[in-house]
């Protein structure tokens, strides 16, 4: 098969690596990919947002399967457009991607189908929203309704901070149409975990749980990022909790969407808050693989991912199972100096050749590109360095020993990825 991966991050490099392992994959393209994917696939200069050109490329090149990484093209209907042309595509259609693309729609589904979640109200104007914040008090969480590149959520510790976020959204229109309404919800305390499943609209096939680390500094301090590191399998999600998540969250969502007339095919990703009694609540559903979760989950998968993609599309997931390596993966992100605020690009990355020879270590590129035969930085999150081992501590050591061999000007990374897991091991 000729397969194309849409996207350019660490998630897409991990997907490309896993697809490349499949006996079904004869030729692999990445649109647009990064320096890492260029070693295992042919990069094509087409943006992940350019639906028209992606469809044209897929048609012109008789692509057999398109795998979509990021949420924006899914929410804009890329899969619908590809299917219209008779091209198989992995990912939900536009109507199903709304589970991520509209927070108020997601909340409506949670409430209607009894999926445990924080108490909330929707607002479409500033004055009513401010009155609600004043009534409820802080801490409180303000969420712009639409896709806002991960920047639309404010976890406000004071009423003034919440009202500042509402000003940004309603008065300054910081997120454009994505901020035409907001969800304001109760502040939840606990540990976050990510739980991803494949869904063919009827049946689900779970992946192993992971824990992302969103804040930029150690100890979960500082502003949120796209994710500074992750580990899988996350031991906080034991067998009981896993069953509860599957039944009360994933199955209810898929069945609920079906009752709404929406067939959900693709990856459904639950962002959960787990409290000290191990009771989970849903913070959000995403309509895609997680980034950086995918970089830790896929190296542990011992099954052919292309077969799973095809079963998801064909509605035959019931007959499938996923085999997992009996090991842990710890993945640490190397970020550009200044990230998540402004940062410079074009810094030469050193040490990558030395780490290629290491066993049980993967380096998935995110913001990188080739420049005169050198690999240079091209984004905020630059590399994901993954260590794999049966022993969690050794997996963590492999990731950190490897990242120390890599360098670029301004590089920074969190030194505590994985530490949270020890209390459950
Ligand atoms: P979301 O995009 O809805 O997952 O929100 C982004 C991040 O904001 C989450 O990963 C949490 O860290 C935080 N967050 C969202 N909702 C809440 C909540 N109700 N209580 C506490 N933190 C939250
Ligand atoms: N890990 C966060 C995300 O993929 O949205």
GROMACS .gro file of C-alpha atoms and ligand atoms in nm:
model
  453
    1UNK     CA    1   0.000   0.000   0.000
    2UNK     CA    2   0.098   0.361  -0.052
    3UNK     CA    3   0.031   0.549   0.271
    4UNK     CA    4   0.042   0.919   0.357
    5UNK     CA    5   0.070   1.067   0.706
    6UNK     CA    6  -0.062   1.423   0.747
    7UNK     CA    7   0.122   1.642   0.999
    8UNK     CA    8   0.471   1.747   1.101
    9UNK     CA    9   0.514   1.683   1.474
   10UNK     CA   10   0.658   1.417   1.702
   11UNK     CA   11   0.328   1.232   1.686
   12UNK     CA   12   0.354   1.208   1.309
   13UNK     CA   13   0.716   1.087   1.322
   14UNK     CA   14   0.609   0.814   1.567
   15UNK     CA   15   0.316   0.721   1.340
   16UNK     CA   16   0.546   0.709   1.038
   17UNK     CA   17   0.792   0.485   1.221
   18UNK     CA   18   0.516   0.245   1.324
   19UNK     CA   19   0.349   0.241   0.980
   20UNK     CA   20   0.688   0.180   0.820
   21UNK     CA   21   0.723  -0.141   1.025
   22UNK     CA   22   0.409  -0.284   0.867
   23UNK     CA   23   0.444  -0.545   0.592
   24UNK     CA   24   0.149  -0.371   0.424
   25UNK     CA   25   0.339  -0.045   0.373
   26UNK     CA   26   0.523  -0.024   0.040
   27UNK     CA   27   0.567   0.351   0.014
   28UNK     CA   28   0.524   0.618   0.278
   29UNK     CA   29   0.475   0.995   0.240
   30UNK     CA   30   0.458   1.264   0.507
   31UNK     CA   31   0.272   1.590   0.443
   32UNK     CA   32   0.472   1.792   0.526
   33UNK     CA   33   0.675   1.587   0.779
   34UNK     CA   34   1.002   1.695   0.944
   35UNK     CA   35   1.373   1.607   0.929
   36UNK     CA   36   1.303   1.283   1.121
   37UNK     CA   37   1.032   1.161   0.885
   38UNK     CA   38   1.250   1.245   0.583
   39UNK     CA   39   1.475   0.951   0.681
   40UNK     CA   40   1.194   0.695   0.664
   41UNK     CA   41   0.941   0.850   0.426
   42UNK     CA   42   0.920   1.098   0.141
   43UNK     CA   43   0.830   1.443   0.272
   44UNK     CA   44   0.595   1.643   0.050
   45UNK     CA   45   0.577   2.021   0.096
   46UNK     CA   46   0.202   2.038   0.163
   47UNK     CA   47   0.069   2.191   0.483
   48UNK     CA   48  -0.149   1.974   0.709
   49UNK     CA   49  -0.410   2.252   0.688
   50UNK     CA   50  -0.428   2.257   0.307
   51UNK     CA   51  -0.718   2.019   0.252
   52UNK     CA   52  -0.749   2.086  -0.120
   53UNK     CA   53  -0.384   2.005  -0.193
   54UNK     CA   54  -0.384   1.698   0.034
   55UNK     CA   55  -0.684   1.556  -0.151
   56UNK     CA   56  -0.529   1.638  -0.491
   57UNK     CA   57  -0.195   1.482  -0.396
   58UNK     CA   58  -0.368   1.166  -0.267
   59UNK     CA   59  -0.574   1.136  -0.585
   60UNK     CA   60  -0.287   1.207  -0.823
   61UNK     CA   61  -0.062   0.955  -0.648
   62UNK     CA   62  -0.328   0.685  -0.594
   63UNK     CA   63  -0.267   0.685  -0.220
   64UNK     CA   64  -0.434   0.383  -0.057
   65UNK     CA   65  -0.455   0.519   0.297
   66UNK     CA   66  -0.424   0.866   0.451
   67UNK     CA   67  -0.357   0.885   0.825
   68UNK     CA   68  -0.440   1.225   0.975
   69UNK     CA   69  -0.241   1.340   1.279
   70UNK     CA   70  -0.365   1.685   1.394
   71UNK     CA   71  -0.715   1.801   1.490
   72UNK     CA   72  -0.752   2.102   1.262
   73UNK     CA   73  -0.778   1.917   0.930
   74UNK     CA   74  -1.012   1.662   1.094
   75UNK     CA   75  -1.237   1.940   1.225
   76UNK     CA   76  -1.231   2.101   0.880
   77UNK     CA   77  -1.353   1.780   0.713
   78UNK     CA   78  -1.038   1.634   0.551
   79UNK     CA   79  -1.161   1.276   0.598
   80UNK     CA   80  -1.501   1.364   0.446
   81UNK     CA   81  -1.329   1.512   0.140
   82UNK     CA   82  -1.093   1.216   0.095
   83UNK     CA   83  -1.380   0.969   0.124
   84UNK     CA   84  -1.577   1.159  -0.140
   85UNK     CA   85  -1.288   1.081  -0.375
   86UNK     CA   86  -1.290   0.714  -0.274
   87UNK     CA   87  -0.966   0.742  -0.073
   88UNK     CA   88  -0.944   0.554   0.256
   89UNK     CA   89  -0.865   0.785   0.544
   90UNK     CA   90  -0.800   0.718   0.911
   91UNK     CA   91  -0.964   0.967   1.147
   92UNK     CA   92  -1.313   1.091   1.232
   93UNK     CA   93  -1.525   1.289   0.988
   94UNK     CA   94  -1.607   1.653   1.057
   95UNK     CA   95  -1.930   1.580   1.249
   96UNK     CA   96  -1.749   1.338   1.481
   97UNK     CA   97  -1.441   1.561   1.525
   98UNK     CA   98  -1.677   1.812   1.688
   99UNK     CA   99  -1.624   1.618   2.011
  100UNK     CA  100  -1.289   1.804   2.028
  101UNK     CA  101  -1.370   2.107   1.812
  102UNK     CA  102  -1.655   2.231   2.032
  103UNK     CA  103  -1.627   2.218   2.408
  104UNK     CA  104  -1.997   2.297   2.452
  105UNK     CA  105  -2.090   2.008   2.221
  106UNK     CA  106  -1.860   1.778   2.419
  107UNK     CA  107  -2.018   1.891   2.747
  108UNK     CA  108  -2.367   1.831   2.601
  109UNK     CA  109  -2.263   1.472   2.519
  110UNK     CA  110  -2.106   1.418   2.865
  111UNK     CA  111  -2.421   1.537   3.040
  112UNK     CA  112  -2.674   1.359   2.820
  113UNK     CA  113  -2.493   1.024   2.834
  114UNK     CA  114  -2.390   1.037   3.202
  115UNK     CA  115  -2.014   1.064   3.145
  116UNK     CA  116  -1.870   1.200   3.472
  117UNK     CA  117  -1.743   1.556   3.428
  118UNK     CA  118  -1.702   1.889   3.610
  119UNK     CA  119  -2.015   2.096   3.672
  120UNK     CA  120  -2.044   2.366   3.405
  121UNK     CA  121  -2.248   2.630   3.220
  122UNK     CA  122  -2.222   2.766   2.864
  123UNK     CA  123  -2.224   3.139   2.786
  124UNK     CA  124  -2.232   3.336   2.464
  125UNK     CA  125  -2.185   3.683   2.615
  126UNK     CA  126  -1.942   3.856   2.847
  127UNK     CA  127  -2.188   4.000   3.102
  128UNK     CA  128  -2.363   3.673   3.188
  129UNK     CA  129  -2.031   3.490   3.201
  130UNK     CA  130  -1.886   3.747   3.445
  131UNK     CA  131  -2.195   3.725   3.664
  132UNK     CA  132  -2.154   3.344   3.680
  133UNK     CA  133  -1.786   3.374   3.776
  134UNK     CA  134  -1.881   3.623   4.053
  135UNK     CA  135  -2.149   3.383   4.178
  136UNK     CA  136  -1.927   3.072   4.175
  137UNK     CA  137  -1.599   3.228   4.289
  138UNK     CA  138  -1.246   3.097   4.222
  139UNK     CA  139  -1.068   2.871   4.146
  140UNK     CA  140  -1.267   2.824   3.828
  141UNK     CA  141  -1.193   2.719   3.470
  142UNK     CA  142  -1.276   2.921   3.157
  143UNK     CA  143  -1.267   2.745   2.819
  144UNK     CA  144  -1.312   2.903   2.476
  145UNK     CA  145  -1.554   2.680   2.289
  146UNK     CA  146  -1.359   2.611   1.970
  147UNK     CA  147  -1.010   2.494   1.870
  148UNK     CA  148  -0.750   2.737   2.003
  149UNK     CA  149  -0.422   2.547   1.959
  150UNK     CA  150  -0.426   2.444   2.325
  151UNK     CA  151  -0.438   2.805   2.446
  152UNK     CA  152  -0.812   2.844   2.499
  153UNK     CA  153  -0.828   2.713   2.857
  154UNK     CA  154  -0.758   2.928   3.164
  155UNK     CA  155  -0.741   2.759   3.501
  156UNK     CA  156  -0.809   3.073   3.705
  157UNK     CA  157  -0.700   3.094   4.067
  158UNK     CA  158  -0.884   3.424   4.120
  159UNK     CA  159  -1.210   3.576   3.996
  160UNK     CA  160  -1.011   3.857   3.833
  161UNK     CA  161  -0.802   3.607   3.636
  162UNK     CA  162  -1.119   3.436   3.512
  163UNK     CA  163  -1.271   3.770   3.414
  164UNK     CA  164  -0.946   3.863   3.237
  165UNK     CA  165  -0.979   3.542   3.032
  166UNK     CA  166  -1.341   3.630   2.949
  167UNK     CA  167  -1.229   3.979   2.836
  168UNK     CA  168  -0.968   3.819   2.609
  169UNK     CA  169  -1.226   3.587   2.459
  170UNK     CA  170  -1.535   3.809   2.426
  171UNK     CA  171  -1.407   4.167   2.413
  172UNK     CA  172  -1.063   4.132   2.249
  173UNK     CA  173  -1.176   3.833   2.035
  174UNK     CA  174  -0.838   3.669   2.092
  175UNK     CA  175  -0.956   3.336   1.948
  176UNK     CA  176  -1.187   3.475   1.678
  177UNK     CA  177  -1.488   3.251   1.616
  178UNK     CA  178  -1.343   2.982   1.844
  179UNK     CA  179  -1.430   3.224   2.126
  180UNK     CA  180  -1.788   3.310   2.029
  181UNK     CA  181  -1.899   3.109   2.332
  182UNK     CA  182  -1.735   2.969   2.645
  183UNK     CA  183  -1.771   2.684   2.888
  184UNK     CA  184  -1.711   2.781   3.251
  185UNK     CA  185  -1.653   2.485   3.477
  186UNK     CA  186  -1.573   2.372   3.825
  187UNK     CA  187  -1.203   2.337   3.911
  188UNK     CA  188  -1.103   1.974   3.958
  189UNK     CA  189  -0.808   1.849   4.160
  190UNK     CA  190  -0.608   1.536   4.091
  191UNK     CA  191  -0.369   1.376   3.845
  192UNK     CA  192  -0.427   1.387   3.472
  193UNK     CA  193  -0.407   1.079   3.251
  194UNK     CA  194  -0.465   1.017   2.882
  195UNK     CA  195  -0.657   0.715   2.763
  196UNK     CA  196  -0.679   0.648   2.391
  197UNK     CA  197  -0.888   0.392   2.205
  198UNK     CA  198  -0.946   0.297   1.844
  199UNK     CA  199  -1.316   0.308   1.757
  200UNK     CA  200  -1.487   0.180   1.442
  201UNK     CA  201  -1.819   0.334   1.543
  202UNK     CA  202  -1.937   0.015   1.716
  203UNK     CA  203  -1.647  -0.146   1.897
  204UNK     CA  204  -1.340  -0.009   2.066
  205UNK     CA  205  -0.984  -0.133   2.101
  206UNK     CA  206  -0.802   0.032   2.393
  207UNK     CA  207  -0.443   0.147   2.402
  208UNK     CA  208  -0.229   0.167   2.715
  209UNK     CA  209  -0.277   0.468   2.945
  210UNK     CA  210  -0.024   0.752   2.939
  211UNK     CA  211   0.057   1.060   3.147
  212UNK     CA  212   0.155   1.383   2.976
  213UNK     CA  213   0.338   1.670   3.151
  214UNK     CA  214   0.194   1.999   3.026
  215UNK     CA  215   0.361   2.273   3.237
  216UNK     CA  216   0.703   2.383   3.116
  217UNK     CA  217   0.899   2.350   3.443
  218UNK     CA  218   0.972   2.071   3.690
  219UNK     CA  219   0.708   2.007   3.953
  220UNK     CA  220   0.436   2.111   3.706
  221UNK     CA  221   0.526   2.479   3.744
  222UNK     CA  222   0.506   2.754   3.484
  223UNK     CA  223   0.283   2.802   3.181
  224UNK     CA  224   0.126   2.513   2.993
  225UNK     CA  225   0.292   2.381   2.677
  226UNK     CA  226   0.190   2.129   2.415
  227UNK     CA  227   0.346   1.866   2.647
  228UNK     CA  228   0.702   1.839   2.782
  229UNK     CA  229   0.715   1.463   2.824
  230UNK     CA  230   0.511   1.153   2.880
  231UNK     CA  231   0.523   0.796   2.996
  232UNK     CA  232   0.327   0.482   2.920
  233UNK     CA  233   0.197   0.254   3.052
  234UNK     CA  234   0.085   0.490   3.330
  235UNK     CA  235   0.059   0.281   3.646
  236UNK     CA  236  -0.203   0.513   3.802
  237UNK     CA  237  -0.451   0.344   3.565
  238UNK     CA  238  -0.476  -0.005   3.715
  239UNK     CA  239  -0.700  -0.278   3.573
  240UNK     CA  240  -1.008  -0.165   3.771
  241UNK     CA  241  -0.968   0.195   3.665
  242UNK     CA  242  -0.906   0.090   3.306
  243UNK     CA  243  -1.233  -0.106   3.299
  244UNK     CA  244  -1.417   0.187   3.452
  245UNK     CA  245  -1.274   0.427   3.194
  246UNK     CA  246  -1.367   0.194   2.908
  247UNK     CA  247  -1.725   0.141   3.028
  248UNK     CA  248  -1.819   0.479   3.176
  249UNK     CA  249  -1.630   0.706   2.938
  250UNK     CA  250  -1.524   0.552   2.608
  251UNK     CA  251  -1.818   0.320   2.540
  252UNK     CA  252  -2.073   0.573   2.662
  253UNK     CA  253  -1.927   0.837   2.432
  254UNK     CA  254  -1.924   0.616   2.122
  255UNK     CA  255  -2.278   0.490   2.193
  256UNK     CA  256  -2.400   0.839   2.278
  257UNK     CA  257  -2.260   0.980   1.955
  258UNK     CA  258  -2.423   0.694   1.765
  259UNK     CA  259  -2.758   0.789   1.919
  260UNK     CA  260  -2.696   1.144   1.798
  261UNK     CA  261  -2.652   1.005   1.447
  262UNK     CA  262  -2.270   1.034   1.451
  263UNK     CA  263  -2.051   0.740   1.367
  264UNK     CA  264  -1.716   0.783   1.544
  265UNK     CA  265  -1.427   0.621   1.356
  266UNK     CA  266  -1.066   0.685   1.446
  267UNK     CA  267  -0.884   0.745   1.773
  268UNK     CA  268  -1.086   0.878   2.064
  269UNK     CA  269  -0.860   1.026   2.331
  270UNK     CA  270  -0.991   1.098   2.681
  271UNK     CA  271  -0.811   1.359   2.891
  272UNK     CA  272  -0.907   1.254   3.243
  273UNK     CA  273  -0.863   1.401   3.589
  274UNK     CA  274  -0.825   1.127   3.851
  275UNK     CA  275  -0.888   1.234   4.210
  276UNK     CA  276  -0.729   1.095   4.526
  277UNK     CA  277  -1.002   0.829   4.554
  278UNK     CA  278  -0.915   0.723   4.198
  279UNK     CA  279  -1.248   0.856   4.070
  280UNK     CA  280  -1.202   0.982   3.714
  281UNK     CA  281  -1.374   1.280   3.546
  282UNK     CA  282  -1.348   1.374   3.183
  283UNK     CA  283  -1.178   1.706   3.107
  284UNK     CA  284  -1.198   1.671   2.731
  285UNK     CA  285  -1.213   1.427   2.445
  286UNK     CA  286  -0.971   1.469   2.156
  287UNK     CA  287  -1.045   1.332   1.811
  288UNK     CA  288  -0.691   1.209   1.733
  289UNK     CA  289  -0.371   1.061   1.869
  290UNK     CA  290  -0.213   1.260   2.153
  291UNK     CA  291   0.111   1.449   2.115
  292UNK     CA  292   0.340   1.353   2.297
  293UNK     CA  293   0.145   1.042   2.415
  294UNK     CA  294   0.185   0.867   2.078
  295UNK     CA  295   0.565   0.887   2.105
  296UNK     CA  296   0.554   0.668   2.420
  297UNK     CA  297   0.260   0.443   2.327
  298UNK     CA  298   0.353   0.330   1.975
  299UNK     CA  299   0.704   0.194   2.049
  300UNK     CA  300   0.535  -0.044   2.295
  301UNK     CA  301   0.280  -0.170   2.041
  302UNK     CA  302   0.362  -0.517   1.910
  303UNK     CA  303   0.085  -0.532   1.650
  304UNK     CA  304   0.061  -0.409   1.292
  305UNK     CA  305  -0.086  -0.059   1.313
  306UNK     CA  306  -0.186  -0.050   0.946
  307UNK     CA  307  -0.409  -0.355   0.999
  308UNK     CA  308  -0.570  -0.174   1.292
  309UNK     CA  309  -0.625   0.139   1.081
  310UNK     CA  310  -0.792  -0.068   0.809
  311UNK     CA  311  -1.015  -0.252   1.061
  312UNK     CA  312  -1.115   0.081   1.213
  313UNK     CA  313  -1.220   0.209   0.871
  314UNK     CA  314  -1.390  -0.117   0.766
  315UNK     CA  315  -1.576  -0.164   1.095
  316UNK     CA  316  -1.407  -0.492   1.190
  317UNK     CA  317  -1.226  -0.392   1.509
  318UNK     CA  318  -1.416  -0.656   1.707
  319UNK     CA  319  -1.191  -0.924   1.557
  320UNK     CA  320  -0.870  -0.741   1.650
  321UNK     CA  321  -0.650  -0.724   1.955
  322UNK     CA  322  -0.336  -0.528   2.026
  323UNK     CA  323  -0.029  -0.697   2.170
  324UNK     CA  324   0.182  -0.477   2.394
  325UNK     CA  325   0.547  -0.516   2.493
  326UNK     CA  326   0.591  -0.591   2.860
  327UNK     CA  327   0.781  -0.265   2.911
  328UNK     CA  328   0.753   0.105   2.991
  329UNK     CA  329   0.837   0.401   2.771
  330UNK     CA  330   0.949   0.736   2.910
  331UNK     CA  331   0.969   1.023   2.661
  332UNK     CA  332   1.132   1.360   2.731
  333UNK     CA  333   1.084   1.664   2.508
  334UNK     CA  334   1.381   1.883   2.418
  335UNK     CA  335   1.243   2.233   2.361
  336UNK     CA  336   1.378   2.555   2.209
  337UNK     CA  337   1.509   2.830   2.439
  338UNK     CA  338   1.215   3.054   2.535
  339UNK     CA  339   0.940   2.800   2.451
  340UNK     CA  340   0.642   2.820   2.519
  341UNK     CA  341   0.693   3.196   2.469
  342UNK     CA  342   0.885   3.324   2.168
  343UNK     CA  343   1.194   3.133   2.057
  344UNK     CA  344   1.446   3.131   1.774
  345UNK     CA  345   1.463   2.867   1.503
  346UNK     CA  346   1.747   2.737   1.288
  347UNK     CA  347   1.981   2.613   1.564
  348UNK     CA  348   2.199   2.322   1.455
  349UNK     CA  349   2.120   2.001   1.648
  350UNK     CA  350   2.425   1.801   1.751
  351UNK     CA  351   2.463   1.443   1.876
  352UNK     CA  352   2.182   1.278   1.680
  353UNK     CA  353   2.410   1.036   1.495
  354UNK     CA  354   2.557   0.900   1.819
  355UNK     CA  355   2.219   0.816   1.966
  356UNK     CA  356   2.097   0.636   1.653
  357UNK     CA  357   2.311   0.337   1.751
  358UNK     CA  358   2.158   0.299   2.097
  359UNK     CA  359   1.919   0.014   2.169
  360UNK     CA  360   1.574   0.064   2.316
  361UNK     CA  361   1.597   0.434   2.250
  362UNK     CA  362   1.395   0.630   1.995
  363UNK     CA  363   1.430   0.993   1.896
  364UNK     CA  364   1.114   1.126   1.737
  365UNK     CA  365   1.156   1.465   1.575
  366UNK     CA  366   0.899   1.742   1.613
  367UNK     CA  367   1.015   2.094   1.514
  368UNK     CA  368   1.315   2.002   1.297
  369UNK     CA  369   1.411   2.047   0.934
  370UNK     CA  370   1.704   1.981   0.704
  371UNK     CA  371   1.918   2.281   0.617
  372UNK     CA  372   2.232   2.229   0.401
  373UNK     CA  373   2.264   1.866   0.513
  374UNK     CA  374   2.234   1.964   0.879
  375UNK     CA  375   1.935   1.909   1.104
  376UNK     CA  376   1.821   2.237   1.258
  377UNK     CA  377   1.544   2.341   1.498
  378UNK     CA  378   1.220   2.454   1.340
  379UNK     CA  379   0.968   2.477   1.625
  380UNK     CA  380   0.911   2.504   2.001
  381UNK     CA  381   0.912   2.135   2.079
  382UNK     CA  382   1.210   1.998   1.887
  383UNK     CA  383   1.273   1.633   1.979
  384UNK     CA  384   1.111   1.354   2.182
  385UNK     CA  385   1.370   1.125   2.336
  386UNK     CA  386   1.219   0.790   2.437
  387UNK     CA  387   1.371   0.521   2.658
  388UNK     CA  388   1.217   0.172   2.673
  389UNK     CA  389   1.272  -0.089   2.942
  390UNK     CA  390   1.087  -0.351   3.145
  391UNK     CA  391   1.195  -0.157   3.451
  392UNK     CA  392   1.045   0.193   3.475
  393UNK     CA  393   1.354   0.347   3.631
  394UNK     CA  394   1.578   0.207   3.359
  395UNK     CA  395   1.344   0.341   3.089
  396UNK     CA  396   1.366   0.682   3.253
  397UNK     CA  397   1.747   0.658   3.275
  398UNK     CA  398   1.774   0.560   2.908
  399UNK     CA  399   1.572   0.866   2.805
  400UNK     CA  400   1.778   1.102   3.023
  401UNK     CA  401   2.118   0.950   2.938
  402UNK     CA  402   2.030   0.991   2.571
  403UNK     CA  403   1.900   1.346   2.587
  404UNK     CA  404   2.228   1.447   2.753
  405UNK     CA  405   2.410   1.337   2.435
  406UNK     CA  406   2.208   1.582   2.225
  407UNK     CA  407   2.254   1.954   2.213
  408UNK     CA  408   2.142   2.272   2.042
  409UNK     CA  409   2.172   2.634   2.151
  410UNK     CA  410   1.903   2.719   2.408
  411UNK     CA  411   1.781   2.357   2.448
  412UNK     CA  412   1.586   2.292   2.766
  413UNK     CA  413   1.394   1.997   2.905
  414UNK     CA  414   1.219   1.890   3.225
  415UNK     CA  415   1.432   1.673   3.453
  416UNK     CA  416   1.139   1.505   3.632
  417UNK     CA  417   0.943   1.327   3.359
  418UNK     CA  418   0.828   0.997   3.506
  419UNK     CA  419   0.880   1.080   3.873
  420UNK     CA  420   0.504   1.091   3.936
  421UNK     CA  421   0.475   0.723   3.842
  422UNK     CA  422   0.678   0.584   4.133
  423UNK     CA  423   0.404   0.606   4.391
  424UNK     CA  424   0.196   0.361   4.184
  425UNK     CA  425   0.475   0.118   4.088
  426LIG     P1  426  -0.865   2.083   2.815
  426LIG     O1  427  -0.820   2.135   2.682
  426LIG     O2  428  -1.011   2.101   2.839
  426LIG     O3  429  -0.818   1.944   2.846
  426LIG     O4  430  -0.786   2.172   2.921
  426LIG     C1  431  -0.646   2.191   2.914
  426LIG     C2  432  -0.582   2.170   3.048
  426LIG     O5  433  -0.644   2.259   3.146
  426LIG     C3  434  -0.605   2.032   3.106
  426LIG     O6  435  -0.510   1.940   3.058
  426LIG     C4  436  -0.593   2.058   3.253
  426LIG     O7  437  -0.458   2.068   3.292
  426LIG     C5  438  -0.656   2.193   3.271
  426LIG     N1  439  -0.800   2.181   3.305
  426LIG     C6  440  -0.904   2.174   3.218
  426LIG     N2  441  -1.022   2.163   3.282
  426LIG     C7  442  -0.994   2.165   3.414
  426LIG     C8  443  -1.073   2.157   3.532
  426LIG     N3  444  -1.206   2.148   3.528
  426LIG     N4  445  -1.010   2.160   3.651
  426LIG     C9  446  -0.874   2.171   3.657
  426LIG     N5  447  -0.794   2.179   3.550
  426LIG    C10  448  -0.851   2.176   3.428
  427LIG     N1  449  -0.116   1.564   2.495
  427LIG     C1  450  -0.200   1.672   2.467
  427LIG     C2  451  -0.268   1.667   2.338
  427LIG     O1  452  -0.235   1.588   2.250
  427LIG     O2  453  -0.363   1.743   2.320
   0.00000   0.00000   0.00000
